[in-house]
mmCIF file of C-alpha atoms in Angstrom:
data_model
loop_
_atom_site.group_PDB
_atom_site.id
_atom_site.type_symbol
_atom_site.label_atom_id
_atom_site.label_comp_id
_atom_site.label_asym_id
_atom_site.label_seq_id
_atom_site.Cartn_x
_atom_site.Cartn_y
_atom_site.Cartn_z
ATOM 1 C CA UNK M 1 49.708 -7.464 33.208
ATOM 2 C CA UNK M 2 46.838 -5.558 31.268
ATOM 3 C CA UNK M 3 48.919 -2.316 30.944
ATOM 4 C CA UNK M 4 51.753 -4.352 29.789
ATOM 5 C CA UNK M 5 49.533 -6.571 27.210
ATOM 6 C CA UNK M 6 51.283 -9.480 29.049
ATOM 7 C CA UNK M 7 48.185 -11.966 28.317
ATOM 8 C CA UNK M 8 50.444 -15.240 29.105
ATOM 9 C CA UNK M 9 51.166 -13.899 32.517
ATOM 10 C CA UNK M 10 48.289 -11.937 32.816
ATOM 11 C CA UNK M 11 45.390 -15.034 31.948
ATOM 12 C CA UNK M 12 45.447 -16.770 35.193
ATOM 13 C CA UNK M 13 45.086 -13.185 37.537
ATOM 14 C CA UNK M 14 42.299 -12.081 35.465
ATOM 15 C CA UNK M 15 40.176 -15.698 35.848
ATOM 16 C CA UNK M 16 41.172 -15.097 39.773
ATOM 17 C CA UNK M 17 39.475 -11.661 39.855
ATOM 18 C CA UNK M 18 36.837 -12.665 38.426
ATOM 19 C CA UNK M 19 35.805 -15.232 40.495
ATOM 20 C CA UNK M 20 37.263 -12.733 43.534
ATOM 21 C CA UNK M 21 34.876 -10.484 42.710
ATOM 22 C CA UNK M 22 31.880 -12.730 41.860
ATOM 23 C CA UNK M 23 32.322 -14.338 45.686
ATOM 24 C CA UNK M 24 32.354 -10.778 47.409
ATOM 25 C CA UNK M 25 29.656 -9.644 44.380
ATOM 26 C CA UNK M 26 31.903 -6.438 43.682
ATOM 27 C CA UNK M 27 30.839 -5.553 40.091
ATOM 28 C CA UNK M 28 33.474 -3.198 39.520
ATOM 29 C CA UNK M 29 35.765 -5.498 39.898
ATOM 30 C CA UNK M 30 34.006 -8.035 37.842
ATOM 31 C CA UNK M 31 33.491 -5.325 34.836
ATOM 32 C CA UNK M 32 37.331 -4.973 34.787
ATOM 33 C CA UNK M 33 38.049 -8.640 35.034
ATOM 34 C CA UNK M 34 35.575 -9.638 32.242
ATOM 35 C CA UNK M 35 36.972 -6.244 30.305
ATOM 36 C CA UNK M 36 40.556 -7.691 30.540
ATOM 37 C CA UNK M 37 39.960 -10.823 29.369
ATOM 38 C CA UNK M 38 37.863 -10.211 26.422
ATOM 39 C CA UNK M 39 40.787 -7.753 25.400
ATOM 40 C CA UNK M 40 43.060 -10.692 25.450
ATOM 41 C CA UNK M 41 40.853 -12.953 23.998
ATOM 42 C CA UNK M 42 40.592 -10.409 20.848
ATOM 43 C CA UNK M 43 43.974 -9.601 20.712
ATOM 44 C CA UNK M 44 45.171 -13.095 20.709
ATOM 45 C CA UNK M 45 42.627 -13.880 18.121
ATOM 46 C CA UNK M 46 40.899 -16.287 20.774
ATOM 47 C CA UNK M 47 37.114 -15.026 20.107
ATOM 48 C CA UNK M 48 35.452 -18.174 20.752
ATOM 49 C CA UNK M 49 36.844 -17.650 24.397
ATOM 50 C CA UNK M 50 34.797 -14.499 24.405
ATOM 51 C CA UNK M 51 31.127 -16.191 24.028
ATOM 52 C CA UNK M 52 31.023 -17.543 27.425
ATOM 53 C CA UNK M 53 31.421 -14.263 29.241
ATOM 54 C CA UNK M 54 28.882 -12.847 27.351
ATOM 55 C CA UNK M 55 25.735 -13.459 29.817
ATOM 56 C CA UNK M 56 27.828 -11.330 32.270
ATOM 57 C CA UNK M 57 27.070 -8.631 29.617
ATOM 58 C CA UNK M 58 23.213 -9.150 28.910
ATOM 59 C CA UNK M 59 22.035 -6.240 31.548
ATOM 60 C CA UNK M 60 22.615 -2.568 32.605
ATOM 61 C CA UNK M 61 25.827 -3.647 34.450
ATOM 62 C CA UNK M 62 29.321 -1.965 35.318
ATOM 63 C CA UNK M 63 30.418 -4.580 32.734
ATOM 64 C CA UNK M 64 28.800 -3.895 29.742
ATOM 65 C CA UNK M 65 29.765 -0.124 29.755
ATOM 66 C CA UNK M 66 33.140 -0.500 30.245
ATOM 67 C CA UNK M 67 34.745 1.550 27.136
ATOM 68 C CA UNK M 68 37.901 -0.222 26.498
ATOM 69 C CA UNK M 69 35.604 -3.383 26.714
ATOM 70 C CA UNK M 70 33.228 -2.107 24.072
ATOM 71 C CA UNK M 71 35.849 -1.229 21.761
ATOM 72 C CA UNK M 72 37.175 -4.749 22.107
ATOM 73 C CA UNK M 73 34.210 -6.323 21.396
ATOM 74 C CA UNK M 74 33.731 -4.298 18.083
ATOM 75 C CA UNK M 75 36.811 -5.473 17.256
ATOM 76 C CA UNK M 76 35.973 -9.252 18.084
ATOM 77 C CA UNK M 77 32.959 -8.544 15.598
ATOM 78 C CA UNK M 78 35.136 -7.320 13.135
ATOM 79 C CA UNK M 79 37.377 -10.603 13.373
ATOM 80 C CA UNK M 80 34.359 -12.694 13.101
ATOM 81 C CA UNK M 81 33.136 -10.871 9.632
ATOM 82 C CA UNK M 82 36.315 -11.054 7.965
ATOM 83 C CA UNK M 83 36.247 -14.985 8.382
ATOM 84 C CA UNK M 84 32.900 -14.723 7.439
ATOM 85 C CA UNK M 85 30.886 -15.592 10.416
ATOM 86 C CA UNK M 86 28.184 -12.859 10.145
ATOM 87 C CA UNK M 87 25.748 -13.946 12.351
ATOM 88 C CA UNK M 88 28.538 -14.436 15.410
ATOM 89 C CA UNK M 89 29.733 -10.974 14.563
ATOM 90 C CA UNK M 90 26.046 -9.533 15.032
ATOM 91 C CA UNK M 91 25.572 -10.654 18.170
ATOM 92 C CA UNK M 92 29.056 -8.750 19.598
ATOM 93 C CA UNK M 93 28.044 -6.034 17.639
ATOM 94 C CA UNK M 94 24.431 -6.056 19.251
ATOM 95 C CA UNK M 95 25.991 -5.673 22.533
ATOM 96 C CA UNK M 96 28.355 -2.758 21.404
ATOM 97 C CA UNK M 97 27.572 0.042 23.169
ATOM 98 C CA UNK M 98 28.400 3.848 21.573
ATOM 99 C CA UNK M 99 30.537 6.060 23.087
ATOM 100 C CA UNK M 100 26.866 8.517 23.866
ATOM 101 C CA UNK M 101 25.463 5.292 25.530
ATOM 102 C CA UNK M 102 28.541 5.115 28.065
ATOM 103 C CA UNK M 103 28.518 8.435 29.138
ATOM 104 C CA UNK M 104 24.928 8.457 29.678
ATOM 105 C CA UNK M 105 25.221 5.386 31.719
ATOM 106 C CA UNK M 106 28.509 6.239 34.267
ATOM 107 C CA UNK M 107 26.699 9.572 34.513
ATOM 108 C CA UNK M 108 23.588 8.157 35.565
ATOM 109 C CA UNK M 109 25.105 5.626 37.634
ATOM 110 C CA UNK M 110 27.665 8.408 39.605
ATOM 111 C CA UNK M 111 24.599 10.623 41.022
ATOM 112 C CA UNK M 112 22.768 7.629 41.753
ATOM 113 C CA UNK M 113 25.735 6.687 44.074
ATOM 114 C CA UNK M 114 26.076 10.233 44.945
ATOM 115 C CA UNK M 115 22.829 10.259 46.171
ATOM 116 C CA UNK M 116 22.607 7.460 47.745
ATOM 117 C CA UNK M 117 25.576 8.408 49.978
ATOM 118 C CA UNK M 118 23.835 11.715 50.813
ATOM 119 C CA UNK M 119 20.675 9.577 51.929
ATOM 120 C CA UNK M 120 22.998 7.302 54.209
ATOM 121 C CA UNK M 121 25.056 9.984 55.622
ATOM 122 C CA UNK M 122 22.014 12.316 56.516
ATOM 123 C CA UNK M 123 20.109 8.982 58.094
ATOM 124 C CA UNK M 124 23.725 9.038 60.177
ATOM 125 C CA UNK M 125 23.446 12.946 61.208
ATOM 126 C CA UNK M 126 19.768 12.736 62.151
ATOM 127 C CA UNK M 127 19.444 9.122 63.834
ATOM 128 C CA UNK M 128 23.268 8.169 64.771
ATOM 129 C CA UNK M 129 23.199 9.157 68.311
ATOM 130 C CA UNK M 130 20.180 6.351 68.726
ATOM 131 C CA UNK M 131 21.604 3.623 66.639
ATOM 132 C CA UNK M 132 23.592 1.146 68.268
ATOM 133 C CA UNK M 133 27.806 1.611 67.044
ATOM 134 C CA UNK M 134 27.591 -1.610 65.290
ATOM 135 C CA UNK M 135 24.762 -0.421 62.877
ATOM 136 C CA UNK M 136 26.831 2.835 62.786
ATOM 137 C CA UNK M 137 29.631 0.968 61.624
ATOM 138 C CA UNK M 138 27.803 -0.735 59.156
ATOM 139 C CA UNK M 139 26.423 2.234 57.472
ATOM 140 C CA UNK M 140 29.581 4.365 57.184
ATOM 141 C CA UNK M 141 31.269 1.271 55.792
ATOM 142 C CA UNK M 142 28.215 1.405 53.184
ATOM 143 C CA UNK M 143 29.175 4.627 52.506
ATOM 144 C CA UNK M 144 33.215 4.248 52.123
ATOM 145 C CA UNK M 145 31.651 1.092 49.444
ATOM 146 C CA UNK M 146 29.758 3.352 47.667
ATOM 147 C CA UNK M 147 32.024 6.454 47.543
ATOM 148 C CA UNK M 148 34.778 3.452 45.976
ATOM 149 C CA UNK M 149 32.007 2.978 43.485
ATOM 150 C CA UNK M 150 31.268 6.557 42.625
ATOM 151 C CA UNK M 151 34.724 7.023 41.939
ATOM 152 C CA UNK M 152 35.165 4.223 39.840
ATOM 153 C CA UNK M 153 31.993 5.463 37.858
ATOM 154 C CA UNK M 154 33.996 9.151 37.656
ATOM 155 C CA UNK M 155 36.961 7.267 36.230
ATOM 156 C CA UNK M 156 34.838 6.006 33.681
ATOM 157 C CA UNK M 157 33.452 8.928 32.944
ATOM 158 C CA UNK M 158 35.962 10.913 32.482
ATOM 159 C CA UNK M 159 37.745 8.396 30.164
ATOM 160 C CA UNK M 160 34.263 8.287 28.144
ATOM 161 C CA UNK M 161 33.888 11.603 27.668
ATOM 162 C CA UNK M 162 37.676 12.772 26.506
ATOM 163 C CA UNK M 163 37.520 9.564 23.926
ATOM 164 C CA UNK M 164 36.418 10.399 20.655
ATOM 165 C CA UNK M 165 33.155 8.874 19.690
ATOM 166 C CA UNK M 166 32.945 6.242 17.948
ATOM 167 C CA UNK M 167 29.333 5.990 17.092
ATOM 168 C CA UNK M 168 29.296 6.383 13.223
ATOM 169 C CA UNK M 169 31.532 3.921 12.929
ATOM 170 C CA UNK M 170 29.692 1.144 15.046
ATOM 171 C CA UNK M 171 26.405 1.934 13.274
ATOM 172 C CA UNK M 172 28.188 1.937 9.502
ATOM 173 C CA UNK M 173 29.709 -1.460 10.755
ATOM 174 C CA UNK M 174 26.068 -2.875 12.087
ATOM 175 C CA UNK M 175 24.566 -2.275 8.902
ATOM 176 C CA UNK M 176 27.397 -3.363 6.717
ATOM 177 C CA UNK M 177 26.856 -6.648 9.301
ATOM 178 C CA UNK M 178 23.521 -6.549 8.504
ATOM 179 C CA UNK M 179 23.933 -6.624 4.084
ATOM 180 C CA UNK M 180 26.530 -9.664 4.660
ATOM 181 C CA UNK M 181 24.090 -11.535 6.654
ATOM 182 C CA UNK M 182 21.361 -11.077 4.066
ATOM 183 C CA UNK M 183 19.327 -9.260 6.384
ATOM 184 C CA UNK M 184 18.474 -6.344 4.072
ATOM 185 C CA UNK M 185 15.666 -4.775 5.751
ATOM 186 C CA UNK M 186 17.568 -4.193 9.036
ATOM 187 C CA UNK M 187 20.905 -3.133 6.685
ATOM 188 C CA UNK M 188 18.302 -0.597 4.781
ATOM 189 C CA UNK M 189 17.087 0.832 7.820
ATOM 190 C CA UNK M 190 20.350 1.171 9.919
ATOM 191 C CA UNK M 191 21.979 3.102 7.264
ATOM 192 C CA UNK M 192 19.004 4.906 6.515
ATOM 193 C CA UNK M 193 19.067 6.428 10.072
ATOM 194 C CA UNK M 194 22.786 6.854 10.273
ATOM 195 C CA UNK M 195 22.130 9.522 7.251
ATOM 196 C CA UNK M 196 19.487 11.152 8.923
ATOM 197 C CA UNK M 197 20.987 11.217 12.220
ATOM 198 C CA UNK M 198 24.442 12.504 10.719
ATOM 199 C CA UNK M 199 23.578 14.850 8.202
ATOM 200 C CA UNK M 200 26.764 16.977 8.735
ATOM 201 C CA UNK M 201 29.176 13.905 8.886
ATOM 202 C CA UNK M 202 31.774 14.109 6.874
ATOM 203 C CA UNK M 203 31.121 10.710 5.520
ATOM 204 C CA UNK M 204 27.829 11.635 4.415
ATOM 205 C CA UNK M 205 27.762 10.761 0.874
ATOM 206 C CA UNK M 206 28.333 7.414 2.001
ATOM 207 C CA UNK M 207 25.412 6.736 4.669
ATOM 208 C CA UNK M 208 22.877 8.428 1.958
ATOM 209 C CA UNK M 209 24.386 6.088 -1.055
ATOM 210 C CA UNK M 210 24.418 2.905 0.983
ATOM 211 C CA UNK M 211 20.748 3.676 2.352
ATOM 212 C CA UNK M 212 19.668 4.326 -1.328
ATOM 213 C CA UNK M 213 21.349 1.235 -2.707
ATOM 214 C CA UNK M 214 19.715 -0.814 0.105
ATOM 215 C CA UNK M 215 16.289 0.970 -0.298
ATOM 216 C CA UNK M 216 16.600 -0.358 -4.024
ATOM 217 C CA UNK M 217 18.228 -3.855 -2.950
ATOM 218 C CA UNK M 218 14.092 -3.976 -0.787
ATOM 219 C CA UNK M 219 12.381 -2.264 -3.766
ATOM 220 C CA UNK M 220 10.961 0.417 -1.221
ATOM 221 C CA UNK M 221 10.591 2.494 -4.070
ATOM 222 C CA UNK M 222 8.954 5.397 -1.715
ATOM 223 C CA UNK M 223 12.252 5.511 0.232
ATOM 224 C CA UNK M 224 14.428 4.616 -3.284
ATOM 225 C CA UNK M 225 12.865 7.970 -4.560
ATOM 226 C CA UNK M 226 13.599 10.242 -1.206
ATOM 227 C CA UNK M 227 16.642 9.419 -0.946
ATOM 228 C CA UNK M 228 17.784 9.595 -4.499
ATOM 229 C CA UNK M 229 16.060 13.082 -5.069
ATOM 230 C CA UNK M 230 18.134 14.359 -2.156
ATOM 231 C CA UNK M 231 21.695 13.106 -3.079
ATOM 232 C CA UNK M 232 21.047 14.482 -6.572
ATOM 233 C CA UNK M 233 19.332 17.815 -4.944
ATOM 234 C CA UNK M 234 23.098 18.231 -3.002
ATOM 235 C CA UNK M 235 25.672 19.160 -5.713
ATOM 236 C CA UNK M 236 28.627 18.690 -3.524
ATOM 237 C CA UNK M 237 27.448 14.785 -3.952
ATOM 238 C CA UNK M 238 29.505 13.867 -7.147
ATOM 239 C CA UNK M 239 30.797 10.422 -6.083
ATOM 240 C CA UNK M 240 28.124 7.810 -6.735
ATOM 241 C CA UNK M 241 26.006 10.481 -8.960
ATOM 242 C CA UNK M 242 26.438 8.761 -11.739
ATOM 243 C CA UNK M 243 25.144 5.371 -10.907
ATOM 244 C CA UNK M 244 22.170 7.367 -8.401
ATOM 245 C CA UNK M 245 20.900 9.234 -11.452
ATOM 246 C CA UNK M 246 21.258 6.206 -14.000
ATOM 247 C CA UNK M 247 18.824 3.771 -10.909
ATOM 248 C CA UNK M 248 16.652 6.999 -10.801
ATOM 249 C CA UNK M 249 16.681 7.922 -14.615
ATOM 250 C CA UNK M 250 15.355 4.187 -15.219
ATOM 251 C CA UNK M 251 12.968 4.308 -12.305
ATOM 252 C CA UNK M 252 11.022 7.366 -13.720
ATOM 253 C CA UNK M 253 11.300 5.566 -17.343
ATOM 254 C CA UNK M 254 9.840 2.271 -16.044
ATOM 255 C CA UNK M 255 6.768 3.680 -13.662
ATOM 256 C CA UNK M 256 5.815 6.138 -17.017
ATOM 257 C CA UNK M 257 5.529 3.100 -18.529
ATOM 258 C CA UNK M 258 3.826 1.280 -15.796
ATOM 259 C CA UNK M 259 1.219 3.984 -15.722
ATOM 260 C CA UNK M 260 0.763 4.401 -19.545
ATOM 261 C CA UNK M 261 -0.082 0.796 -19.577
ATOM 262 C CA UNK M 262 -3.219 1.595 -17.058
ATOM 263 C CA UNK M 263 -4.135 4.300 -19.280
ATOM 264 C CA UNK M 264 -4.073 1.439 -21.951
ATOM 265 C CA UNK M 265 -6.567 -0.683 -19.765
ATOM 266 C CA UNK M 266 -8.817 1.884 -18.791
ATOM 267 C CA UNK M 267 -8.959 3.598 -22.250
ATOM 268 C CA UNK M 268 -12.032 2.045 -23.342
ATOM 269 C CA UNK M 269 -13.562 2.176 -19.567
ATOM 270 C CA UNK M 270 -16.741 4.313 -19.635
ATOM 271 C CA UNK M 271 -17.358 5.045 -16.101
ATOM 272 C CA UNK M 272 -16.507 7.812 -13.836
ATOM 273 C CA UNK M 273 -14.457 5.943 -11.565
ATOM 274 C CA UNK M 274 -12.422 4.392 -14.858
ATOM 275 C CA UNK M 275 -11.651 7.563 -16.346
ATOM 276 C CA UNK M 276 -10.543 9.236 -13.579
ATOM 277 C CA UNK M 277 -7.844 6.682 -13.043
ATOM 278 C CA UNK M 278 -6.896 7.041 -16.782
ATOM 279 C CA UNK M 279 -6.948 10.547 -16.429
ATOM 280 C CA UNK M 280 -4.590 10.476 -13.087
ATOM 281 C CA UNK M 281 -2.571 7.897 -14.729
ATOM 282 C CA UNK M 282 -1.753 9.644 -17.870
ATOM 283 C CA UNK M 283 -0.915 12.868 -15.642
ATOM 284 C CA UNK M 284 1.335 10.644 -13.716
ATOM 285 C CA UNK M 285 2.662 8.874 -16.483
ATOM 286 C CA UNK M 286 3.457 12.871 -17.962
ATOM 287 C CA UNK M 287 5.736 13.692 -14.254
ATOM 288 C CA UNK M 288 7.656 10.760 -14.761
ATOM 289 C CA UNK M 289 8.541 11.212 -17.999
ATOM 290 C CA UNK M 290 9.175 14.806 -17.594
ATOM 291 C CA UNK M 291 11.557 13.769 -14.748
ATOM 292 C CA UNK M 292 13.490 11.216 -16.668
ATOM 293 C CA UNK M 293 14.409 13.503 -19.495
ATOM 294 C CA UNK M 294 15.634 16.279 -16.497
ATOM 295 C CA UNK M 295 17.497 13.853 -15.042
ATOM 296 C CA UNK M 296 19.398 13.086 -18.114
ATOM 297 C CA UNK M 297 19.593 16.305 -18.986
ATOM 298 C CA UNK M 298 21.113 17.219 -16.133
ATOM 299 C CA UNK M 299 23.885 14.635 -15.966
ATOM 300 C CA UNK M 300 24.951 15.249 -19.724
ATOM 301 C CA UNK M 301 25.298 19.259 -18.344
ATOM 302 C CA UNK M 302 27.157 18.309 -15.398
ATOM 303 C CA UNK M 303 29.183 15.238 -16.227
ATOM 304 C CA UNK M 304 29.450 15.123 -20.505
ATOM 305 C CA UNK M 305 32.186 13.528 -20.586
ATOM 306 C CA UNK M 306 31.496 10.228 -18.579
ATOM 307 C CA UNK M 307 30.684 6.995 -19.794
ATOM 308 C CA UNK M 308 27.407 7.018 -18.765
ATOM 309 C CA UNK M 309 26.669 9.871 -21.178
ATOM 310 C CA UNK M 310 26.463 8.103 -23.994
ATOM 311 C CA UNK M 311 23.684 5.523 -22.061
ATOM 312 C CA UNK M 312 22.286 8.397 -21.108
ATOM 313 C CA UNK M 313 21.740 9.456 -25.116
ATOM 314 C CA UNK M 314 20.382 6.225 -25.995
ATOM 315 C CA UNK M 315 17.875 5.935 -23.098
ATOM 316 C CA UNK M 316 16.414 9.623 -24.253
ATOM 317 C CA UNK M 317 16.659 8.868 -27.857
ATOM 318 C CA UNK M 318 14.649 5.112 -27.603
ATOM 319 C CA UNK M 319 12.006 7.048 -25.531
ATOM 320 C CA UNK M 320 11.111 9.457 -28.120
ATOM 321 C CA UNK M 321 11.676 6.805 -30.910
ATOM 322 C CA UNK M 322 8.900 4.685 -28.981
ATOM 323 C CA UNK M 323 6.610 7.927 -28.421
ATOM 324 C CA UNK M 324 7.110 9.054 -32.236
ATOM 325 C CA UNK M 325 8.441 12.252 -31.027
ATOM 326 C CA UNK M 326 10.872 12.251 -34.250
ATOM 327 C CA UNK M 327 10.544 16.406 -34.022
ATOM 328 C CA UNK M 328 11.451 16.210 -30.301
ATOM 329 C CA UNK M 329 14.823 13.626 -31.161
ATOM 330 C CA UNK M 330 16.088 15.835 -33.662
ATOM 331 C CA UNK M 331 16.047 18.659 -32.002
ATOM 332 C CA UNK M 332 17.379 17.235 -28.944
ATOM 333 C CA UNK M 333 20.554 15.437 -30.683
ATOM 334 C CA UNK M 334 21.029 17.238 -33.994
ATOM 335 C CA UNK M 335 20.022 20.967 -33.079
ATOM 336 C CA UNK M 336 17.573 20.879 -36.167
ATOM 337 C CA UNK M 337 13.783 22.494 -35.599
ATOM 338 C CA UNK M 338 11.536 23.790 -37.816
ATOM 339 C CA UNK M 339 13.322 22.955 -40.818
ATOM 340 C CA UNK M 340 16.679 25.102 -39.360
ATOM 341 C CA UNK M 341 20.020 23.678 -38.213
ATOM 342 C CA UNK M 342 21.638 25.320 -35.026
ATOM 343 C CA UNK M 343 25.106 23.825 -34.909
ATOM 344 C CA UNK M 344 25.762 25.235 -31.213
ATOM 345 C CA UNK M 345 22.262 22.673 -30.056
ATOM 346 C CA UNK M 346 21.866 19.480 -29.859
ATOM 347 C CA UNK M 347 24.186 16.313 -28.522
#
């Protein structure tokens, strides 16, 4: 019935190995019964039906690292989000598990097992001869139970590692999760470590935009400025570089002003202590604004012809209207300096 998607006829065999295989506690079993249903549960739209098998998934059990299972349940999630029920969709993607996590788990689990039948069977070489037959009996049937187990866990394995991971994905998903549910610190940080831990991925103007945006979106304006300085120090990076240098641009604009107004406060100060912050201030105040005019600079080299240029112009040009840098302005947008026109400067 599962191989065959036939869920009507299928529904009433997978309850009755489940509770099969909860009476004679086989969790292999039980991990296929519980995957099996939550498959038809998400195919037939039923996801409501999938919250009450969920406890069965809470531990480091057969269950929970079943693959097709876990690629169901991100699925389920999925379901959940587009009818907007974030928070239900966070929970099935909090018990997601990557493709990595499987394999390290069914590898784990098979020398366990494979160890554990070494143990019994060299307990049976060394003491057999003094044990009575029943206890014998009872440990080579331990062993034929755990070699059924091992190669179940081999199965797995094997499946695991020939499927292509789907890691990225289930972390770009979380995150995205995360924005819709308003919970921007956890969205910030989940696609600020999918950049770093992907750096080669091919979707990674994406993880390094969406972690900027959200570093913004928290106004961690250490993290706003890292990442920012990076997309704009890749050049292959053209997609969101207009918008990343406009936010940046306006960030180095606003903190020059921010520290020109300290210099302001602590202009008249006549301690040590006073002028050394005006002094750091001003110097600080000098960076950013030498940074804001690169910035735009740059962008009018690289992209002249978008429609951010012209923004771009007016930001420059009300900066050195406010500092009285008329000499500067005309030189910048006309090409005119020291009383001579150069037709081939200016914007």
């Amino acid at each position: 019935y599962h191989i065959k998607q036939n869920w009507r006829m299928g529904e009433k065999a997978f309850i009755q190995l489940l509770k099969f295989s909860d009476l004679i506690k086989d969790e292999d079993r039980g991990a296929y019964a519980v995957s099996c249903m939550v498959e038809m549960f998400v195919k037939e739209k039923r996801i409501d039906e999938v919250f009450p098998l969920l406890p069965r998934l809470s531990g480091d059990t057969p269950a929970r690292f079943d693959l097709r299972l876990n690629v169901n349940l991100m699925q389920g999630a999925e379901i959940l989000k587009e009818q907007d029920r974030q928070v239900e969709a966070s929970l099935l993607f909090a018990l997601t598990m990557t493709t990595e996590e499987i394999v390290n788990f069914y590898t784990a689990r098979e020398k366990q097992l494979s160890y554990d039948i070494k143990v019994i069977q060299s307990f049976i070489d060394k003491k057999g001869k003094m044990l009575p037959i029943s206890r014998v009996t009872s440990l080579k049937s331990k062993i034929n139970e755990l070699a059924m187990k091992a190669t179940t866990a081999r199965s797995h394995l094997g499946l695991a590692e020939k499927t292509p991971s789907f890691t990225t994905v289930l972390r770009w998903r979380k995150a995205d999760n995360f924005q819709a549910c308003k919970r921007e610190w956890e969205s910030f940080w989940a696609f600020y470590w999918l950049y770093k831990d992907f750096p080669d991925h091919e979707m990674l103007e994406n993880f390094i935009y969406a972690a900027f945006a959200s570093a913004n979106t928290v106004k961690f304006r250490e993290k706003s400025i890292e990442l920012g300085e990076e997309y704009l120090a890749n050049k292959d990076l053209i997609k969101f570089r207009p918008d990343v240098t406009f936010i940046m641009a306006n960030s180095y604009r606003k903190e020059a002003v921010s520290q020109m107004k300290v210099v302001e406060e602590l202009q008249s100060s006549l301690s040590t202590v006073g002028k050394e912050r005006a002094a750091l201030a001003k110097a600080q105040a000098e960076d950013y604004q030498a940074r804001f005019f690169e910035l735009c600079e740059d962008f009018l080299e690289v992209m002249p012809e978008h429609k951010y240029s012209r923004e771009f112009i007016g930001m420059m040009g009300a900066e050195f209207f406010k500092r009285q840098e008329f000499d500067k302005l005309l030189n910048k947008f006309v090409g005119f300096e020291n009383g001579t026109f150069n037709p081939s400067a200016g914007y």
